[in-house]
XYZ file of C-alpha atoms in Angstrom:
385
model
C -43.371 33.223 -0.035
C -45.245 34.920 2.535
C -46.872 32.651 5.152
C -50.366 34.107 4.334
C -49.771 32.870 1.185
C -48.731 29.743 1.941
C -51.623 28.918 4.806
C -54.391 30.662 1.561
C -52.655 27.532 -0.365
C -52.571 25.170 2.336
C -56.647 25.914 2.647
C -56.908 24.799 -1.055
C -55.193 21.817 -1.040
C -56.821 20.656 2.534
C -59.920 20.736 0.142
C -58.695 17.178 -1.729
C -57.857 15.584 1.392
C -59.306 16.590 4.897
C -57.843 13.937 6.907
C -54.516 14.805 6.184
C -55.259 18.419 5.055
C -57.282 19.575 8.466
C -54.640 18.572 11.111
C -51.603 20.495 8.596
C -54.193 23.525 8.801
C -54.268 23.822 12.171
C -50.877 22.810 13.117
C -50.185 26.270 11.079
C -52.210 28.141 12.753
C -51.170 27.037 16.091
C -46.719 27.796 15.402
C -46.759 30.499 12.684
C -49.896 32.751 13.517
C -48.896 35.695 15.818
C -51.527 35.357 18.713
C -52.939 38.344 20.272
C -55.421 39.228 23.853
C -58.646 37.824 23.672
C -61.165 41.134 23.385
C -63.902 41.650 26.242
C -66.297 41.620 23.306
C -65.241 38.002 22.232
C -64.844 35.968 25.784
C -68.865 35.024 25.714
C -68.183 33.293 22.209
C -64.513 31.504 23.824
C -66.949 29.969 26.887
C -69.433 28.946 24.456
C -66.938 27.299 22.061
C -65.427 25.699 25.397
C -68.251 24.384 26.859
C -69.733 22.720 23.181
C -66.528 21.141 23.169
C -66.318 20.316 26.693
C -69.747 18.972 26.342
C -69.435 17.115 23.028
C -65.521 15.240 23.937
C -67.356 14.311 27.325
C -70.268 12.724 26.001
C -67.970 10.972 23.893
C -65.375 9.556 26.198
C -67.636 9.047 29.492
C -70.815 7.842 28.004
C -69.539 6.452 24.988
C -70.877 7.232 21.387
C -70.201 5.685 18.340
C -68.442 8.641 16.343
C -65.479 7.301 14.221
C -62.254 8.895 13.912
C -62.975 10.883 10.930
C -66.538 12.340 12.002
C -65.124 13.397 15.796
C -62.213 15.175 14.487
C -64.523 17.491 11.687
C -67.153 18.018 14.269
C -64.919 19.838 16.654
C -62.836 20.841 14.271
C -65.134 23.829 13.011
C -65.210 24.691 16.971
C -61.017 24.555 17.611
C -60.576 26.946 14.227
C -62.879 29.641 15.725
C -61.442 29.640 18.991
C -57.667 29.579 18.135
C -59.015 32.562 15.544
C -60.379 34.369 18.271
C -56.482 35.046 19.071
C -55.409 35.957 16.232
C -55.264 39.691 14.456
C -54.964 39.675 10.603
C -54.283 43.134 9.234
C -56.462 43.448 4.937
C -53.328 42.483 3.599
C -52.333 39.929 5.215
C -56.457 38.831 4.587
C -56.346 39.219 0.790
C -53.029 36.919 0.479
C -55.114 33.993 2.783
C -57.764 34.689 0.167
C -55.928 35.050 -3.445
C -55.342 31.145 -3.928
C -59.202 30.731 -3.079
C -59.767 33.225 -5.975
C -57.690 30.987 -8.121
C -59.585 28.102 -7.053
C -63.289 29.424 -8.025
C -61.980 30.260 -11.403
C -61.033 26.707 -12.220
C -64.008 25.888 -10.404
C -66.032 28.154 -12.835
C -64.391 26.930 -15.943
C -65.508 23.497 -14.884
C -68.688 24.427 -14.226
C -69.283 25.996 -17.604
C -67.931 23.312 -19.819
C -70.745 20.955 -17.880
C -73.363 23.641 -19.050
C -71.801 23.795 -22.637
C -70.649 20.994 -23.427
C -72.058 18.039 -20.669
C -68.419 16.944 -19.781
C -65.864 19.004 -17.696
C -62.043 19.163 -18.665
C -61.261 16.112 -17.192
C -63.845 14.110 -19.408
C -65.827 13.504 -16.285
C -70.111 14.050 -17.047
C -72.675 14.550 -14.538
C -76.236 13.232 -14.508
C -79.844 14.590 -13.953
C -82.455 14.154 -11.282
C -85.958 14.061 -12.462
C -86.480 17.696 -11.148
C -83.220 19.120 -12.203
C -83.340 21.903 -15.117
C -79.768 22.247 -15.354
C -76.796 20.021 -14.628
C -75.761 19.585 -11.245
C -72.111 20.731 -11.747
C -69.452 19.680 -9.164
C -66.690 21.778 -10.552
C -63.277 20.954 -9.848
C -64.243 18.396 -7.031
C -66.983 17.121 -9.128
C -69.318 17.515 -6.241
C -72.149 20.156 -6.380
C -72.062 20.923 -2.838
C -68.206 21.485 -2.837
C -69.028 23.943 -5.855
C -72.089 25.790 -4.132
C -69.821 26.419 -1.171
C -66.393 27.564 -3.430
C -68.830 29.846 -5.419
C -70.642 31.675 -2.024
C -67.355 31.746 -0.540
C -66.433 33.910 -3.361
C -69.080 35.961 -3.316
C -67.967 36.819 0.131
C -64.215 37.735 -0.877
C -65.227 39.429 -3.528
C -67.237 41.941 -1.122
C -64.223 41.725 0.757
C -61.860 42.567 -2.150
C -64.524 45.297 -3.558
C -64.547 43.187 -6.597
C -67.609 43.562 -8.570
C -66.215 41.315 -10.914
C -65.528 38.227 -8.596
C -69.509 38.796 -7.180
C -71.012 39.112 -10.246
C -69.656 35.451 -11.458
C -69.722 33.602 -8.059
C -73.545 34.678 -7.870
C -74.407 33.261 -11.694
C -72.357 30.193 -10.542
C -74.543 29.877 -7.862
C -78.076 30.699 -9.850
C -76.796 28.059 -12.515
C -75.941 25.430 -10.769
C -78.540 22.651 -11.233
C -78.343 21.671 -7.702
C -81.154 23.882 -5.648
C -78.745 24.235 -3.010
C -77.014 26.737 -5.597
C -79.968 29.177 -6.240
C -81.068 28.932 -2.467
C -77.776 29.727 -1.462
C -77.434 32.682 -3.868
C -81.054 34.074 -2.779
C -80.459 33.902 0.483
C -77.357 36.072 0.144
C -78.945 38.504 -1.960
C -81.877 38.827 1.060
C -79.245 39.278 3.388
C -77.864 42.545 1.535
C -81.442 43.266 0.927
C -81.616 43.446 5.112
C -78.885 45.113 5.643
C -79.205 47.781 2.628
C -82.214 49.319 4.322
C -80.348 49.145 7.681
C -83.574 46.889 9.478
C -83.175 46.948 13.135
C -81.507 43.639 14.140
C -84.143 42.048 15.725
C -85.971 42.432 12.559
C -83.116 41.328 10.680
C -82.514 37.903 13.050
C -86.505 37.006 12.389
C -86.438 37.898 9.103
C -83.971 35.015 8.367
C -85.591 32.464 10.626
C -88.319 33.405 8.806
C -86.407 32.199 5.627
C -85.137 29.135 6.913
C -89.236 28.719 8.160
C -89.932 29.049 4.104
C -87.314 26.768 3.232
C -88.910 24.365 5.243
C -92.392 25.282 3.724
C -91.307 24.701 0.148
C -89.471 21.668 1.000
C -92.913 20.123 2.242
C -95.308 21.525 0.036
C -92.382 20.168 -3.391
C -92.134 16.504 -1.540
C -96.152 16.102 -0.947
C -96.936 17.290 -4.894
C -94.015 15.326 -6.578
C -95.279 12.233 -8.043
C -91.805 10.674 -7.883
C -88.847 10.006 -4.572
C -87.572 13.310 -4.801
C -84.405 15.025 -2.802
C -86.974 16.787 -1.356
C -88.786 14.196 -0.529
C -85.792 12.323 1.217
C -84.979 15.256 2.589
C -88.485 15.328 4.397
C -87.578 11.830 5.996
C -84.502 13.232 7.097
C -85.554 15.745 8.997
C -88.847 13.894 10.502
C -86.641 11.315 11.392
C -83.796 13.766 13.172
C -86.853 15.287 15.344
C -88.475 11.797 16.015
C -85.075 10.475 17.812
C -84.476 13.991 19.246
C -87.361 13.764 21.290
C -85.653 10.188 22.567
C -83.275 12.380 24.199
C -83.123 16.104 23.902
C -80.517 16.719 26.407
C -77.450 14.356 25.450
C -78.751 13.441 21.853
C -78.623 9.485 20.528
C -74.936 9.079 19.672
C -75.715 6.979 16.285
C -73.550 8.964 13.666
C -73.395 9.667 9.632
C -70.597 7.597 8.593
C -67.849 8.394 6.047
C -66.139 11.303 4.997
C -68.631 14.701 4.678
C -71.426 12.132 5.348
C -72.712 14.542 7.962
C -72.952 17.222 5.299
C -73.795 15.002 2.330
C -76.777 12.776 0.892
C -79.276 11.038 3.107
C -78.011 8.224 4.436
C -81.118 6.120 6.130
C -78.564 3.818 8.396
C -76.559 6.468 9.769
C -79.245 9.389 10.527
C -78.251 11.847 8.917
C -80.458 15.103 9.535
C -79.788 17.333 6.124
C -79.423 19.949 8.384
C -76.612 21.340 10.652
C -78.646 22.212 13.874
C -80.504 18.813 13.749
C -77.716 17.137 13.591
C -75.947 18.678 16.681
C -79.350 17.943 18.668
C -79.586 14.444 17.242
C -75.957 13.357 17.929
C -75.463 15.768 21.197
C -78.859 17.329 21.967
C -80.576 20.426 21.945
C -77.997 22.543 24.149
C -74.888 21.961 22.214
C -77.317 22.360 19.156
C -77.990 25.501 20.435
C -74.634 27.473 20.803
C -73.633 27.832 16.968
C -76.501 30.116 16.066
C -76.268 31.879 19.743
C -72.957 32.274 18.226
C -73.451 33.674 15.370
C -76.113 35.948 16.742
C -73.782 37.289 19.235
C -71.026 37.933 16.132
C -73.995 39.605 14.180
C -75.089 42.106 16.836
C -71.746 42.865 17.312
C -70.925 43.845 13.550
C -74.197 45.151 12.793
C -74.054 47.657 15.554
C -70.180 49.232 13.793
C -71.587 48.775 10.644
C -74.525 51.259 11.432
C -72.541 53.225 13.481
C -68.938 53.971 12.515
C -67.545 51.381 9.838
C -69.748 51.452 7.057
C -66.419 49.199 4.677
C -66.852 46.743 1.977
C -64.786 44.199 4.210
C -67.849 44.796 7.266
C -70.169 44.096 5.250
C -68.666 41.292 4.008
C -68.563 39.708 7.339
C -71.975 40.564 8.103
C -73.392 38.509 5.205
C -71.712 35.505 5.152
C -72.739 36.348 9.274
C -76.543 36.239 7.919
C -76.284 33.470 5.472
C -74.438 31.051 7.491
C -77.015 31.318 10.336
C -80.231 31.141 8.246
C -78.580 28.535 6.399
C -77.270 26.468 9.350
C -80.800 25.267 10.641
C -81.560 23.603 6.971
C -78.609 23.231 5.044
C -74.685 22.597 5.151
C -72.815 25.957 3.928
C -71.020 25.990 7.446
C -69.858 22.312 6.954
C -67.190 23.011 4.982
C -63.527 23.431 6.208
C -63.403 26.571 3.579
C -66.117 28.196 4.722
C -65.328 27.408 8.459
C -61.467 29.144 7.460
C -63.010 31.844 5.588
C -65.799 32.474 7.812
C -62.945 32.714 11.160
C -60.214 34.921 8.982
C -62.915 37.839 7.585
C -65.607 37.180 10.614
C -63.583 36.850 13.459
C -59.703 37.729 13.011
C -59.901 41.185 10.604
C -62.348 42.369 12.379
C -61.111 42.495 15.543
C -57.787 43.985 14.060
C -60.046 46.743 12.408
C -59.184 49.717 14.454
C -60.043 52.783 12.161
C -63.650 53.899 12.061
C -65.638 55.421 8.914
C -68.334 57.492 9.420
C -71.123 58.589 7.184
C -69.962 62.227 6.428
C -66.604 61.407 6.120
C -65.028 61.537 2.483
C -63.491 57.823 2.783
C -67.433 56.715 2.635
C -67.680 57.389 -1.240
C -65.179 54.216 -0.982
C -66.143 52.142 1.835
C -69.907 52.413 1.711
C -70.779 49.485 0.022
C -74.321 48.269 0.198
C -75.870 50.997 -2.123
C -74.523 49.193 -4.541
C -73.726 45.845 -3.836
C -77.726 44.578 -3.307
C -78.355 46.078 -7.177
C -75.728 45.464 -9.251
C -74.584 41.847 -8.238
């Protein structure tokens, strides 16, 4: 079996046990990935990724924080996978084989997902239960968690632009819409803004405020849902989270508090009062390491946005570009309320189709060439997904 194959596998199974699934992960990506020159465009991103590191493993061992072996090791974690990527060239085949068993994966996730809509149990006899605001079940798939779900199903999405697979975008977006879980529909929304953007080919700047702008909503509806409930809503918990995130911030914006979400995905998860957890990514990083290192994964991704917007525009106007502008778009408007980036999938995903293909893409489509009836993408994909 080829070792695409087996690392696309690998990724799956890492999904049912991190601590013992991450470190395999990388270990493979460090002996049997080919490693290649770091790009001119791409050393701005390798400081950045060096320095939040640098910053975060200092804080820890000098000044002492009270991170716990599991939540360390996934923090930096998403930083040491999209740095080692940055050295690494994958070629679309060698892509699509990292990406079949993921395929695989949704579709069981899917199948669980609609016997919880049809019949209120999933194939393992497990059921889930309702929140007093929830219209439909909040289906956890395979994992029988509804965030796992959200982020197999978007991840999808993503391949399936990838893969030019109408098929696989069509049913990762209605698992998204249907799940009961309003991450699911705000996830699926925001991805269908971001082709929106990018369809009518919005000057970047434009673009960039256009999904702070969403994120601004997000926050909006949040508020405005919490103050007219007449019960404890998520929303509602979610509001303490994040007043409580920017009341300790202020404590100290530069290093951050140190006082940790405990527990596996408990930085990504639930509210947990004890362990301040922020319900959202960048508040997080500035609660736990302060506003600077919060600061460098959407400089990041802006900086890996500009650069694929400007191709896009100009000379590669492929299926697999745009793909890696979206999940680009959605992971950074996402990031500053929500968890999509949390995940070790996404964080894989996001480095292989973001990071790696592209800088192996080497052949340029243009707009008058006769290869663009099969690589121009968008006039389609915002309409019929």
């Amino acid at each position: 079996m080829n070792r695409m194959s087996i690392f696309g596998i690998l990724l799956v199974g890492a999904l049912a046990n991190i601590k013992i699934g991450l470190p395999i992960l990388i270990g493979f990506l460090v002996v049997f990935f080919k490693k290649a020159r770091l790009p001119k465009t791409y050393e701005v991103i390798a400081f950045l990724l060096l320095l939040k590191l640098f910053w975060i493993l200092s804080t820890h061992f000098l000044i002492g924080t009270r991170a716990d072996d599991l939540y360390l090791p996934q923090l930096i974690a998403q930083d040491i996978i999209l740095l080692l990527m940055l050295f690494i060239s994958l070629g679309r085949v060698s892509v699509a084989r990292i990406l079949t068993p993921i395929i695989f994966l949704f579709a069981i996730d899917f199948i669980f997902n609609i016997s919880i809509l049809l019949f209120d149990v999933d194939p393992l006899g497990r059921t889930v239960g309702l929140r007093v605001d929830d219209i439909l079940p909040r289906a956890g798939g395979v994992f029988n968690h509804p965030f796992a779900s959200i982020n197999i199903s978007a991840v999808a999405f993503f391949i399936g632009v990838f893969l030019k697979s109408k098929k696989i975008m069509f049913f990762a977006l209605c698992a998204l819409l249907l799940n009961g879980s309003m991450r699911g529909p705000l996830t699926g929304v925001l991805i269908l803004f971001s082709a929106f953007l990018l369809y009518y080919h919005l000057n970047k700047r434009v673009i960039v405020t256009m999904l702070l702008g969403f994120a601004a909503a997000v926050f909006l509806a949040t508020f405005i849902s919490a103050s007219n409930a007449e019960y404890i809503s998520g929303n509602y918990l979610r509001i303490i989270s994040w007043t409580n995130a920017l009341s300790h911030i202020v404590e100290n914006p530069i290093l951050g508090t140190h006082i940790f979400p405990e527990g596996e995905h408990g930085w990504v998860g639930d509210v947990h009062y004890s362990t301040r957890n922020a319900e959202s990514q960048f508040l997080q990083n500035a609660l736990d390491f302060g506003i600077i290192v919060a600061m460098i994964n959407p400089l990041i991704f802006y900086i890996l946005m500009h650069l694929n917007i400007k191709r896009f525009y100009s000379v590669d106007r492929s299926w697999e570009r745009a793909s890696a502008i979206l999940m680009i778009m959605t992971v950074f408007s996402d990031h500053f309320y929500g968890s999509f980036y949390g995940s070790i999938l996404t964080q894989f995903v996001f480095s292989v189709i973001v990071i790696s293909y592209t800088k192996s893409r080497r052949v340029q489509f243009f707009n008058n060439s006769p290869l663009c009836q099969d690589t121009c993408p968008l006039s389609n994909l915002s309409i019929q997904t």
